[in-house]
Tab-separated table of C-alpha atoms and ligand atoms in Angstrom:
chain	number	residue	atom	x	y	z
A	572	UNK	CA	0.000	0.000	0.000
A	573	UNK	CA	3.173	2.652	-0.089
A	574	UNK	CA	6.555	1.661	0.115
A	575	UNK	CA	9.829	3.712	1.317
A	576	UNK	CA	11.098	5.841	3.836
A	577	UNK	CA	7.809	7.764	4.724
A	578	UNK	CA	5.834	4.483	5.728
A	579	UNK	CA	5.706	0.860	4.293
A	580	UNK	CA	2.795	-1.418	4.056
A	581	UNK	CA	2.164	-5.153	2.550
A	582	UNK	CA	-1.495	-6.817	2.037
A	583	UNK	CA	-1.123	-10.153	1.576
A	584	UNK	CA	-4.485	-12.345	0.918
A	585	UNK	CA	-5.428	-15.565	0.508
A	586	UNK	CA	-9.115	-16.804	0.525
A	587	UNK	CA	-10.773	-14.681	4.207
A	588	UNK	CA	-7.455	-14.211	5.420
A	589	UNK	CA	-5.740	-11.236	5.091
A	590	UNK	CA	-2.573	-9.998	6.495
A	591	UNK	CA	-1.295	-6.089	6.925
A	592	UNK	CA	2.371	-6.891	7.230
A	593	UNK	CA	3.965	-3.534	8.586
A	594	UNK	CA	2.597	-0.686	8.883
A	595	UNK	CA	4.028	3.098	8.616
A	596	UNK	CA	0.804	4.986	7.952
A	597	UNK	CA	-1.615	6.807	10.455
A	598	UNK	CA	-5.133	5.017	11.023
A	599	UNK	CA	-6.402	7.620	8.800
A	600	UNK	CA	-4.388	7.207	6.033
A	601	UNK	CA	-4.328	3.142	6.576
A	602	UNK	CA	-7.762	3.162	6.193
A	603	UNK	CA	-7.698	5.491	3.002
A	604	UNK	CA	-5.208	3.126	1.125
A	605	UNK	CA	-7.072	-0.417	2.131
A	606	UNK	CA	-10.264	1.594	0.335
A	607	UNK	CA	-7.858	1.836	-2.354
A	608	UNK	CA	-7.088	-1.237	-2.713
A	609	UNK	CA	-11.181	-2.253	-1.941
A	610	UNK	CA	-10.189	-3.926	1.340
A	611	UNK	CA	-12.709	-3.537	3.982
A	612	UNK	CA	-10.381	-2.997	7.069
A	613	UNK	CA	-12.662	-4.699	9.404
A	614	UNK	CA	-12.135	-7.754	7.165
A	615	UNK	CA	-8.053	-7.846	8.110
A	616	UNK	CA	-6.960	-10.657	10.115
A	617	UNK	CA	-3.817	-10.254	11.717
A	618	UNK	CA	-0.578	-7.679	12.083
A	619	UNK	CA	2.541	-8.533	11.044
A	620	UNK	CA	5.508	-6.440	11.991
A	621	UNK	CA	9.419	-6.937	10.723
A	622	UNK	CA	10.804	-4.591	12.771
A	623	UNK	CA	10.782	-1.794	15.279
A	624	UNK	CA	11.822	1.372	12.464
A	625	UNK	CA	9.324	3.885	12.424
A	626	UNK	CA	8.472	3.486	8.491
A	627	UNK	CA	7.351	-0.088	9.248
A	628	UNK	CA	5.666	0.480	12.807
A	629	UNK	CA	4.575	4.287	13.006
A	630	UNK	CA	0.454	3.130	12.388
A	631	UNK	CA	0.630	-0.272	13.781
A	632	UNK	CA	-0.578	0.295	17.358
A	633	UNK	CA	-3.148	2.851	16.460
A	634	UNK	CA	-4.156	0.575	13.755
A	635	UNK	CA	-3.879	-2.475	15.645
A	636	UNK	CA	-6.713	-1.040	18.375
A	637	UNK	CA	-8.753	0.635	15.977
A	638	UNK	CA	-9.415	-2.782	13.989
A	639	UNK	CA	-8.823	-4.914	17.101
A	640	UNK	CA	-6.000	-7.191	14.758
A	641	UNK	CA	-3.554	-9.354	16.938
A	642	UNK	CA	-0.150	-8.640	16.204
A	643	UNK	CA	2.668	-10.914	15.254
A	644	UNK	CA	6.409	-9.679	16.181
A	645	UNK	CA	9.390	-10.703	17.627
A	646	UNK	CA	10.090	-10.590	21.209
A	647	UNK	CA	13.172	-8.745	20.530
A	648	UNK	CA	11.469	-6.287	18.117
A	649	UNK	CA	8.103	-5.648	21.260
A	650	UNK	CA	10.844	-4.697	23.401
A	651	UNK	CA	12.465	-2.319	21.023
A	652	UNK	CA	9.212	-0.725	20.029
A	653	UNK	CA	6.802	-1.213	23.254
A	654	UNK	CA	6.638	2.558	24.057
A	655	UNK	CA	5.788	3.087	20.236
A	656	UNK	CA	3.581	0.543	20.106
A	657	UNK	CA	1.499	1.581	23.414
A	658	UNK	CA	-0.754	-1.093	25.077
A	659	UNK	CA	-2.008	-4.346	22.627
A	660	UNK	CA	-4.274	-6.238	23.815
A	661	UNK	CA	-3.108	-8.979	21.237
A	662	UNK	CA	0.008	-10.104	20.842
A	663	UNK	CA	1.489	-13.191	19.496
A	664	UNK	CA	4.718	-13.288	19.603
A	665	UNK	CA	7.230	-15.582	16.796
A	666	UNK	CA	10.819	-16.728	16.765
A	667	UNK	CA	12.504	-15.767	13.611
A	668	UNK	CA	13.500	-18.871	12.661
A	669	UNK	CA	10.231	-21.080	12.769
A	670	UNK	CA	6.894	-21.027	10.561
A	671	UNK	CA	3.426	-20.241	11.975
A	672	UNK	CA	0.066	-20.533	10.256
A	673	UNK	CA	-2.199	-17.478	10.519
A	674	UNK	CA	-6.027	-18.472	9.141
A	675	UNK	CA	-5.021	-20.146	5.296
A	676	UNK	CA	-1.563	-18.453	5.308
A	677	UNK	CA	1.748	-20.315	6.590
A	678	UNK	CA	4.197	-17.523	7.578
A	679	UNK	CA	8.109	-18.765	6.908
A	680	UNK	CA	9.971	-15.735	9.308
A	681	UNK	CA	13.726	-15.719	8.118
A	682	UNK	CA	16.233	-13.005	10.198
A	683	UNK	CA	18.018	-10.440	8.398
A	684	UNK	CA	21.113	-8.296	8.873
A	685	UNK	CA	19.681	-5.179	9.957
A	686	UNK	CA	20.063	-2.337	12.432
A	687	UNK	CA	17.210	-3.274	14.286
A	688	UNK	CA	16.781	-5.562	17.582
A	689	UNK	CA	15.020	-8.781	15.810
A	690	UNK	CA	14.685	-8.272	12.700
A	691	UNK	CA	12.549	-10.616	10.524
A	692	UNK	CA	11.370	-10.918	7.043
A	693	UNK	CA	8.983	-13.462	5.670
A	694	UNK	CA	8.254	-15.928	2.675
A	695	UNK	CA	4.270	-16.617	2.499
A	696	UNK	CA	3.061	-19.557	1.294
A	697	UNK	CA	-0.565	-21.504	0.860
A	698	UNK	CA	1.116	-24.344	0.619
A	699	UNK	CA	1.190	-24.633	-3.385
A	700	UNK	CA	2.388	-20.849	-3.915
A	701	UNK	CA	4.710	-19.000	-2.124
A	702	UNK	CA	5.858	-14.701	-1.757
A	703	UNK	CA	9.142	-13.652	-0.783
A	704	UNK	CA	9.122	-10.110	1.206
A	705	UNK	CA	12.581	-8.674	1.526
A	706	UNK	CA	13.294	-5.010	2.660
A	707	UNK	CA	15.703	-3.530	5.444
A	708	UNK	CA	18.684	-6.146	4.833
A	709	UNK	CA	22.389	-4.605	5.373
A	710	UNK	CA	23.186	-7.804	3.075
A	711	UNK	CA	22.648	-10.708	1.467
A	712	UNK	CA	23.089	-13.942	3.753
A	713	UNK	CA	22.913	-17.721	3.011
A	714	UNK	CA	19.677	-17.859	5.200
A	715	UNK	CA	18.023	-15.431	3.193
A	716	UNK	CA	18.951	-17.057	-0.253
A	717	UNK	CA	17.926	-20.227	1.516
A	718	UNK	CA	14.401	-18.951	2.197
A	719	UNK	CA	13.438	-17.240	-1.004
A	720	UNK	CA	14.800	-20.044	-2.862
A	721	UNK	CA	11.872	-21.425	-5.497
A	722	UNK	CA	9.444	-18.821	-4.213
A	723	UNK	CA	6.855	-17.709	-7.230
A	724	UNK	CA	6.796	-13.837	-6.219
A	725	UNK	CA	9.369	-11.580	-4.818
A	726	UNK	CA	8.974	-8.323	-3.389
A	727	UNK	CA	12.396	-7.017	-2.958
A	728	UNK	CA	14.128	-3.482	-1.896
A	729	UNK	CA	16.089	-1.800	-3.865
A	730	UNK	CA	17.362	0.736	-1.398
A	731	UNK	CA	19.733	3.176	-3.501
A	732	UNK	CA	22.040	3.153	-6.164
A	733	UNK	CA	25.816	3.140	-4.212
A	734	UNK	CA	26.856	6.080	-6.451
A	735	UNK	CA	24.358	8.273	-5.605
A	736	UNK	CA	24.509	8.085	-2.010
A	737	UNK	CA	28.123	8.300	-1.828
A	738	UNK	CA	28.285	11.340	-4.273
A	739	UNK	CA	24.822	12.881	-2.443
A	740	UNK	CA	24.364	15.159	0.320
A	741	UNK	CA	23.202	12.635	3.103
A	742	UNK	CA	25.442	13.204	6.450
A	743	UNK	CA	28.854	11.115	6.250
A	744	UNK	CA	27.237	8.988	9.297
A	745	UNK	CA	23.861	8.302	7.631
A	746	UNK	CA	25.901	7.524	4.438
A	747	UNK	CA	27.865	4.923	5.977
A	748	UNK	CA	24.951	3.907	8.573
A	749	UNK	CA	22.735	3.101	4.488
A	750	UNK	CA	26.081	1.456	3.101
A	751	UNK	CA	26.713	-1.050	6.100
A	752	UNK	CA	26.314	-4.981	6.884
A	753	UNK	CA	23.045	-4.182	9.011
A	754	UNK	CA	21.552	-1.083	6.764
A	755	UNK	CA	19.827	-1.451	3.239
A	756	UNK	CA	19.825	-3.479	0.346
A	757	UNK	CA	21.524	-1.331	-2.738
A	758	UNK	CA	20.546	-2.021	-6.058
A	759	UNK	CA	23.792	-3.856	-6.964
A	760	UNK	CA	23.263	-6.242	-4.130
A	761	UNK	CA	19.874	-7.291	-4.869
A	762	UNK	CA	20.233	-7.525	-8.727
A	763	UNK	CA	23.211	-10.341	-7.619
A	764	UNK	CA	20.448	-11.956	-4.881
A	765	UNK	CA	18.211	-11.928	-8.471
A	766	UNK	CA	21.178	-13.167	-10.427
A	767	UNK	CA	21.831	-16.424	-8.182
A	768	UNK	CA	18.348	-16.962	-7.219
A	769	UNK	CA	16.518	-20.259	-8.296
A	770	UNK	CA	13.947	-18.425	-10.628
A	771	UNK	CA	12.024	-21.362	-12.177
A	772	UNK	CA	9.628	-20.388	-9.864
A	773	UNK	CA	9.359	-16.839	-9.810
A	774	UNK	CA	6.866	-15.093	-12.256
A	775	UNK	CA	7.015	-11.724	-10.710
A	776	UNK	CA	9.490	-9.304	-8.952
A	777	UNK	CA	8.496	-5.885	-7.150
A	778	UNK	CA	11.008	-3.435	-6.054
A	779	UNK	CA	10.459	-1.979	-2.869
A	780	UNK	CA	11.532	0.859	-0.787
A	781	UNK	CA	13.214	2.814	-3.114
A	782	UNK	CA	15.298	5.940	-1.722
A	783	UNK	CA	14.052	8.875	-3.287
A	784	UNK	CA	17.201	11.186	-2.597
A	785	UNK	CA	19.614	8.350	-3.903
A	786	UNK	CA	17.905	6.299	-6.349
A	787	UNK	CA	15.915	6.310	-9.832
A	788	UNK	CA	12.736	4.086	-10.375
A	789	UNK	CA	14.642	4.018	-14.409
A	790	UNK	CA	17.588	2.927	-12.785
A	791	UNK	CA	15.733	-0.066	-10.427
A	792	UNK	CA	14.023	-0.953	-14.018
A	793	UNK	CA	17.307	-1.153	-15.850
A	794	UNK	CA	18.634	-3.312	-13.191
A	795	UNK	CA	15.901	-5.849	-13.054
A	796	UNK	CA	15.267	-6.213	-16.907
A	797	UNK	CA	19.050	-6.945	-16.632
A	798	UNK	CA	19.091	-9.264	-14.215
A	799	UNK	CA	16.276	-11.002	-15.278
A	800	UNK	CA	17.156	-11.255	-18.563
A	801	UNK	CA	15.496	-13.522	-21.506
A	802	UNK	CA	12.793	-15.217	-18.700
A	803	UNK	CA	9.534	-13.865	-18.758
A	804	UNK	CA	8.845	-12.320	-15.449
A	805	UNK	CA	6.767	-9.510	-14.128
A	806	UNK	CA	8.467	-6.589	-13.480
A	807	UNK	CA	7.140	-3.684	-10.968
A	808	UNK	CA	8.650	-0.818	-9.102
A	809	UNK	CA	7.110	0.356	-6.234
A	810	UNK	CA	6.329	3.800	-4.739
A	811	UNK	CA	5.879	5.641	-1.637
A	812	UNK	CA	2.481	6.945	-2.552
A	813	UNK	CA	0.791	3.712	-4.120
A	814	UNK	CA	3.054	0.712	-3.748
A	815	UNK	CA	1.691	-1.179	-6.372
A	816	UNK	CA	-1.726	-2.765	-7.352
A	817	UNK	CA	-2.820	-6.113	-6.536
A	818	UNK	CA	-0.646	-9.295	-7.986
A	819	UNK	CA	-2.903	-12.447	-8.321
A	820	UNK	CA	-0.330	-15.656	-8.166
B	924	ZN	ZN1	12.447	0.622	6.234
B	925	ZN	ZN1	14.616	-0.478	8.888
């Protein structure tokens, strides 16, 4: 439902269930984009939060009592984000490293590099197809090749193009806070996670939370048709203001 800096938010449906994973956005504003996107909000099932950053939890506790959804997080990142958060009265707490079924969705958590206290991302599956959500990764690890190996969808960030933020006018700290082991994905990193990735699978890639100051939506485009060359495969960049539309798998 938007995806960047200034808020992030994932629907992800299948049959009556329907997950918010994240979510940056006031109610208000929540409740504008699910009409968007002709979700009825009392029809959500469940939270799902990755971790504790601002652009992925800013709306979740308002949302969270508004709709009355439990919410699913690590213990590490509800300690990092319980004064954000304010009081739940439903939380379900998940280790990163094992699956959990919410309604007709199986939930595969993997942990990423990140700057963040328990960081998670997630691979959903109905048990035929499967989505891979990536976003907020410093870099690429064996665990998280090993979990979006196969998977028939991948919505993947493409942070910023390395020459840009080196060259831009970001802080020296926040430049090298981006460019580290636990900050963001850039778009040479995830073009190689495309590059080795089994893709017999995949029909569709998104890119997600794009920088606006150091990146290009032409340049994210040029990388993907690149590094999915020859294979037919769905290719979408995503924005801050709409994400992207519905993708039936
Ligand atoms: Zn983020
Ligand atoms: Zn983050």
């Amino acid at each position: 439902m938007g995806s960047g800096s200034g808020g992030n938010a994932t629907l992800v449906e299948e049959g009556q269930t329907r997950l918010l994973v994240d979510c940056g956005f006031s109610a208000k504003e929540t409740r504008r984009r699910l009409a968007l996107r002709n979700v009825v909000p009392e029809s959500l099932s469940a939270l799902l939060v990755t971790h504790e950053h601002g652009d992925h939890i800013g709306g979740v506790g308002v949302v969270a009592r508004d709709l009355g959804l439990p919410v699913y997080i690590t213990s590490g990142t509800l300690r990092a984000a319980q004064k954000r958060l304010g009081t739940l009265a439903n939380i379900k707490e998940f280790n990163a490293h094992e699956s959990f079924g919410v309604g007709e969705i199986e939930v595969n958590p993997f942990p990423v590099p990140h700057d963040a206290r328990d960081p998670a991302q997630f691979v959903f599956s109905n048990g035929d197809r499967s989505v891979g959500l990536l976003t907020d990764a410093g870099h690429i690890t064996r665990t998280i090749q090993e979990a979006l190996k196969g998977v028939d969808y991948l919505m993947l960030e493409f942070n910023y193009e390395r020459d840009m933020l080196l060259n831009g006018s970001y802080p020296e700290a926040l430049k090298a806070r981006i460019d580290g082991d636990y900050g963001h994905l850039n778009n040479d990193q995830s073009a190689q996670l495309l590059r080795a990735l089994d893709k017999q699978r995949l029909c569709g890639v998104v890119a997600l939370h794009l920088s606006n100051e150091n990146n290009h939506p032409d340049k994210v485009r040029f990388r993907l048709s690149t590094a999915l060359q020859g294979a037919e495969i769905l290719q979408t960049v995503a924005d801050q203001e709409h994400g992207f539309d519905w993708v039936g798998i």
